[in-house]
GROMACS .gro file of C-alpha atoms in nm:
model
  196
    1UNK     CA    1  -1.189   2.151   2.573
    2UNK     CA    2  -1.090   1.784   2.689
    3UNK     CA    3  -0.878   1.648   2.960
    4UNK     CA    4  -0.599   1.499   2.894
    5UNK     CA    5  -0.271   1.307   3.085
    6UNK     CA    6   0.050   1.419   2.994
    7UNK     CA    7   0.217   1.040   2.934
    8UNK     CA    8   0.542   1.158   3.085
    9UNK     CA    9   0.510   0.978   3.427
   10UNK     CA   10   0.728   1.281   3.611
   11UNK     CA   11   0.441   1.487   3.528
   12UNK     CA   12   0.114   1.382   3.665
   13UNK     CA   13  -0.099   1.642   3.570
   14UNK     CA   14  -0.435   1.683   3.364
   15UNK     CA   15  -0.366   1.892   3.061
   16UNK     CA   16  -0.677   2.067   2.861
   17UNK     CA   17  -0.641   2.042   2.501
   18UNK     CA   18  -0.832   2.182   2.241
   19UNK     CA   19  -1.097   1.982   2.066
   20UNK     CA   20  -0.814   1.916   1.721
   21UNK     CA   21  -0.587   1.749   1.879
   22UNK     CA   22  -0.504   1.402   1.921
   23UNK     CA   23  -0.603   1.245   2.254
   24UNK     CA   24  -0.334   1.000   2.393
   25UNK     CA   25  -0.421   0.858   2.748
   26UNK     CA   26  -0.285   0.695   2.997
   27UNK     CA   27  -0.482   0.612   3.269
   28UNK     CA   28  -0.244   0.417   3.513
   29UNK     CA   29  -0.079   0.780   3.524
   30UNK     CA   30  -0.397   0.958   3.633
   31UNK     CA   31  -0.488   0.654   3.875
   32UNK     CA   32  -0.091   0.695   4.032
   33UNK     CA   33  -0.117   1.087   4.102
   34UNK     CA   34  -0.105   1.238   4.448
   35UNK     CA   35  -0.276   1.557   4.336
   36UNK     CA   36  -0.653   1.419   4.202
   37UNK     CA   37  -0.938   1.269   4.451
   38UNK     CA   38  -1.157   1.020   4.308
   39UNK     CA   39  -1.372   1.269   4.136
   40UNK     CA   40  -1.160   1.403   3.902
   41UNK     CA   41  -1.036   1.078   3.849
   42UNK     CA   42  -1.402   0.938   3.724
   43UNK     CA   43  -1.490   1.225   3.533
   44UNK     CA   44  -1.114   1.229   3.300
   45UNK     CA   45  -1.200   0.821   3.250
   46UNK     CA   46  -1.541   0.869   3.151
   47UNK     CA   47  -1.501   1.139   2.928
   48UNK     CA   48  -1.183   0.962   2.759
   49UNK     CA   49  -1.375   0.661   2.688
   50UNK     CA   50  -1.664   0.851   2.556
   51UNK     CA   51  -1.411   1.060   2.286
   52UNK     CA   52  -1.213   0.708   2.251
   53UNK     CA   53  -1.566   0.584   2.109
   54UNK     CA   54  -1.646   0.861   1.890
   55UNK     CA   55  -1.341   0.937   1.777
   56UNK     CA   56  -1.285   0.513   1.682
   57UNK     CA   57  -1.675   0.577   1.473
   58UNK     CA   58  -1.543   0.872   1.283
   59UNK     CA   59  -1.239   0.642   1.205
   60UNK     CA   60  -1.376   0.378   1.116
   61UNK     CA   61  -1.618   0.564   0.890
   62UNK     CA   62  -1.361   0.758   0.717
   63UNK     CA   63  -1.160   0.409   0.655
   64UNK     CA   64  -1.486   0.247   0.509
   65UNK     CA   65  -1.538   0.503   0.287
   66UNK     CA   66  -1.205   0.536   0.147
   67UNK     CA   67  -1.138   0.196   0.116
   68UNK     CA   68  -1.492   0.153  -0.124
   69UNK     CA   69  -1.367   0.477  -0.310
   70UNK     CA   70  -1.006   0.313  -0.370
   71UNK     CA   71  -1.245  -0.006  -0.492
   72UNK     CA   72  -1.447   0.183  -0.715
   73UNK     CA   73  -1.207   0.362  -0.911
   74UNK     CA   74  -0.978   0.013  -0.915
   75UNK     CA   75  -1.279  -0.141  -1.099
   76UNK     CA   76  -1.327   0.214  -1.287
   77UNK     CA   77  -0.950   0.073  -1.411
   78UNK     CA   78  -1.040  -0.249  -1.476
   79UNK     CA   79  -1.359  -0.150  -1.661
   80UNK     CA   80  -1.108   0.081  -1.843
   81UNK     CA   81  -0.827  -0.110  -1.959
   82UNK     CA   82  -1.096  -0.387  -2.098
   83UNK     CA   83  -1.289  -0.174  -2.302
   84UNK     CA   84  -1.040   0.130  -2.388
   85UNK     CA   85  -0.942  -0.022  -2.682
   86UNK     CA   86  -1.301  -0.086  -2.845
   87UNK     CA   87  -1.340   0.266  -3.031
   88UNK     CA   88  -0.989   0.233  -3.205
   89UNK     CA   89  -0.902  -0.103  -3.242
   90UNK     CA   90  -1.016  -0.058  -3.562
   91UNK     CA   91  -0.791   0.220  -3.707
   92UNK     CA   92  -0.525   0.065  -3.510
   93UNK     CA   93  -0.531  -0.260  -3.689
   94UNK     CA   94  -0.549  -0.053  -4.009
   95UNK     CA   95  -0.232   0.172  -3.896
   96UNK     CA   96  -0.035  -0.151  -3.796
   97UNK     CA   97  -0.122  -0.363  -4.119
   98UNK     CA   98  -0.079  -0.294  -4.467
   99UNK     CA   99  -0.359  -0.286  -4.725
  100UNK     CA  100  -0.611  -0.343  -4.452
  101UNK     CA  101  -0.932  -0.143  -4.540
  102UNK     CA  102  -1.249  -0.086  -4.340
  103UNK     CA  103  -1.475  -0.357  -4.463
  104UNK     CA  104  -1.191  -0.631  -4.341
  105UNK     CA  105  -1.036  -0.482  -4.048
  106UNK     CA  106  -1.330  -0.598  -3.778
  107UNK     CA  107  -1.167  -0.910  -3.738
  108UNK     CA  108  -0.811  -0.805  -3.663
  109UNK     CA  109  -1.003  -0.571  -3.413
  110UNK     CA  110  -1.147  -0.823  -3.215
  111UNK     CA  111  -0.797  -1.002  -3.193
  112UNK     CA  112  -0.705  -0.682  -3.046
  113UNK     CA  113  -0.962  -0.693  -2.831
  114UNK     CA  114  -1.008  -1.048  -2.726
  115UNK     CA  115  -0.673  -1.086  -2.623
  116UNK     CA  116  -0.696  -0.903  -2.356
  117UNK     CA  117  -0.964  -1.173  -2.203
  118UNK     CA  118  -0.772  -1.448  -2.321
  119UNK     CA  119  -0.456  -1.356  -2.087
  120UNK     CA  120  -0.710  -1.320  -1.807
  121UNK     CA  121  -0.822  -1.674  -1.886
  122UNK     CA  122  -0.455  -1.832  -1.842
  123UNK     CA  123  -0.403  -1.647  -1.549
  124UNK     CA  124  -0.720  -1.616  -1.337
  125UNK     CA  125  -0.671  -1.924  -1.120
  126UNK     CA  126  -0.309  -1.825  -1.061
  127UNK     CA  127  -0.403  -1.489  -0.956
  128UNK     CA  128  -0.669  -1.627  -0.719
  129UNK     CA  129  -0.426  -1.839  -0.546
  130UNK     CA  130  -0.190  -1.543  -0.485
  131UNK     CA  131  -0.421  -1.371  -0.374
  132UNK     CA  132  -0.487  -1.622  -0.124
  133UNK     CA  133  -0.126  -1.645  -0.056
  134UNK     CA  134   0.030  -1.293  -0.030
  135UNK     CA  135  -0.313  -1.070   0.011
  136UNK     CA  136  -0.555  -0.964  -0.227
  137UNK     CA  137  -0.447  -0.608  -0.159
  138UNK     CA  138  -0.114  -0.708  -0.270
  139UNK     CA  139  -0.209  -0.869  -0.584
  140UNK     CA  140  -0.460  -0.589  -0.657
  141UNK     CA  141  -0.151  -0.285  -0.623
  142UNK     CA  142   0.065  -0.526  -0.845
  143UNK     CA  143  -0.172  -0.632  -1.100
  144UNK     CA  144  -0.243  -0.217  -1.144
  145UNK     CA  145   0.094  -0.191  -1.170
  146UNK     CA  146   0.200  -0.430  -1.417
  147UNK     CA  147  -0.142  -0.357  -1.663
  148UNK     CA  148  -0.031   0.001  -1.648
  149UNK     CA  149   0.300  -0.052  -1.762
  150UNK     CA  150   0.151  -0.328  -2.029
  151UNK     CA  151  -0.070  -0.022  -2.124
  152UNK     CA  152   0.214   0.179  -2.197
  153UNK     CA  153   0.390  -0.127  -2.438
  154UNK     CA  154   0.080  -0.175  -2.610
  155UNK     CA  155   0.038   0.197  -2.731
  156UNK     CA  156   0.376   0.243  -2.834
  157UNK     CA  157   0.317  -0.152  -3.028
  158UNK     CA  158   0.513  -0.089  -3.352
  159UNK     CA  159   0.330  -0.408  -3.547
  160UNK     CA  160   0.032  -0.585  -3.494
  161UNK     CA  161   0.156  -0.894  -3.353
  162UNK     CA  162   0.323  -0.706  -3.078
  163UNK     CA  163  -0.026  -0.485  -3.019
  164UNK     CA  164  -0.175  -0.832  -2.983
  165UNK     CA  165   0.100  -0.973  -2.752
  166UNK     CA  166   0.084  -0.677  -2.536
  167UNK     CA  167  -0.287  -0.705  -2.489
  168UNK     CA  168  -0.209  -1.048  -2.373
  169UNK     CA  169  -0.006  -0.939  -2.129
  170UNK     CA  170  -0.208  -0.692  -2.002
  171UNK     CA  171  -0.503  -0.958  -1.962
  172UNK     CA  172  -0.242  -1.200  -1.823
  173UNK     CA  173  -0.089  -0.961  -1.573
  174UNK     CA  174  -0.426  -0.846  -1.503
  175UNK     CA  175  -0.582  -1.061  -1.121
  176UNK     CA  176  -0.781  -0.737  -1.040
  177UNK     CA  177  -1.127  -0.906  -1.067
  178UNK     CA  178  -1.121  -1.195  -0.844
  179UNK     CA  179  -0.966  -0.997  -0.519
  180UNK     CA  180  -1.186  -0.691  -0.576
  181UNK     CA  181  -1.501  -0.877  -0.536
  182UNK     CA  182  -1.369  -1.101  -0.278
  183UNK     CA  183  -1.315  -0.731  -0.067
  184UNK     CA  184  -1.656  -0.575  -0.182
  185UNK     CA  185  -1.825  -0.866   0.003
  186UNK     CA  186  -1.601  -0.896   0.289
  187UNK     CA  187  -1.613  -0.486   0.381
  188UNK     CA  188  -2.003  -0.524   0.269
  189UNK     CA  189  -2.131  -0.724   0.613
  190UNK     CA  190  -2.475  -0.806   0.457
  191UNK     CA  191  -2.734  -0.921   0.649
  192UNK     CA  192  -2.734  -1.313   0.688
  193UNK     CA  193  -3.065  -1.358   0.793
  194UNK     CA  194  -3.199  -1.218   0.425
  195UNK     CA  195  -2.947  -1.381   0.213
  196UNK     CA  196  -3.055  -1.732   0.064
   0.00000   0.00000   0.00000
């Protein structure tokens, strides 16, 4: 078990507390009280500081590798919503036009899919300067946002000129790229001596 000081200044007591719970301190309390010598005093600081430190590594672990998983699976989504439609663009085009066989459909089908890179194009620079502006976390939750509700247009697209709009917008709403890299490298911390 771990000392602890109760942070209510009436009570200035050490407190043991099991090895779960969270360790608030307050060490101008322990320093004020009557009832410890300089001993006890010593020994609550240094073992505070020493659980302070491990406790701020297990943190600070556990933040870096959630925030890489939450970056993985947002590029998982980005790799996703640009090549989702690749497999059925196809049949799609077929479904949405009339008379539109198999032998002529592969260039409707990249429409469909090109689109979606030629929203990105308007809007990349835009994007990057938003992120700059309001946080690339920011622009990251709203760009997920906004593709997954494009997502949801462009499957329920009733003709093919409103498949290929919604793509757009999907591609055009979509400044995922840009800030994800930009936080890859900054939560990276390479080593500047080996980098040219």
């Amino acid at each position: 078990s771990k000392l602890h000081c109760n942070p209510n200044p009436r009570q200035r007591t050490l407190q043991k507390l099991s090895p779960q719970s969270n360790i608030i301190t307050c060490t101008s309390t322990i320093m004020r009280s009557t009832s410890l010598n300089d001993d006890e005093i010593d020994i609550a600081t240094s073992e505070r500081t020493s659980l302070l430190n491990i406790n701020n590594r297990d943190d600070e672990n556990r933040k870096w590798i959630l925030t890489m998983a939450s970056l993985a699976s947002t590029m998982l989504a980005q790799s996703y919503l640009l090549i989702s439609v690749f497999p059925y663009s196809g049949f799609m085009a077929m479904h949405l036009i009339p008379n539109l066989n198999e032998e002529n459909a592969g260039s409707y089908a990249g429409l469909i899919a090109s689109s979606f890179m030629i929203g990105r194009a308007f809007s990349s620079f835009g994007w990057g300067k938003s992120a700059d502006k309001y946080g690339r976390v920011f622009v990251i939750k709203v760009s997920l946002i906004l593709s997954a509700f494009g997502s949801i247009l462009f499957g329920f697209a009733p003709t093919f000129s409103s498949a290929l709009f919604c793509r757009f917008l999907i591609g055009l709403s979509n400044g995922i790229i840009g800030p994800l890299k930009t936080l890859v490298s900054e939560m990276s911390k390479g080593d500047e001596s080996k980098e040219t």
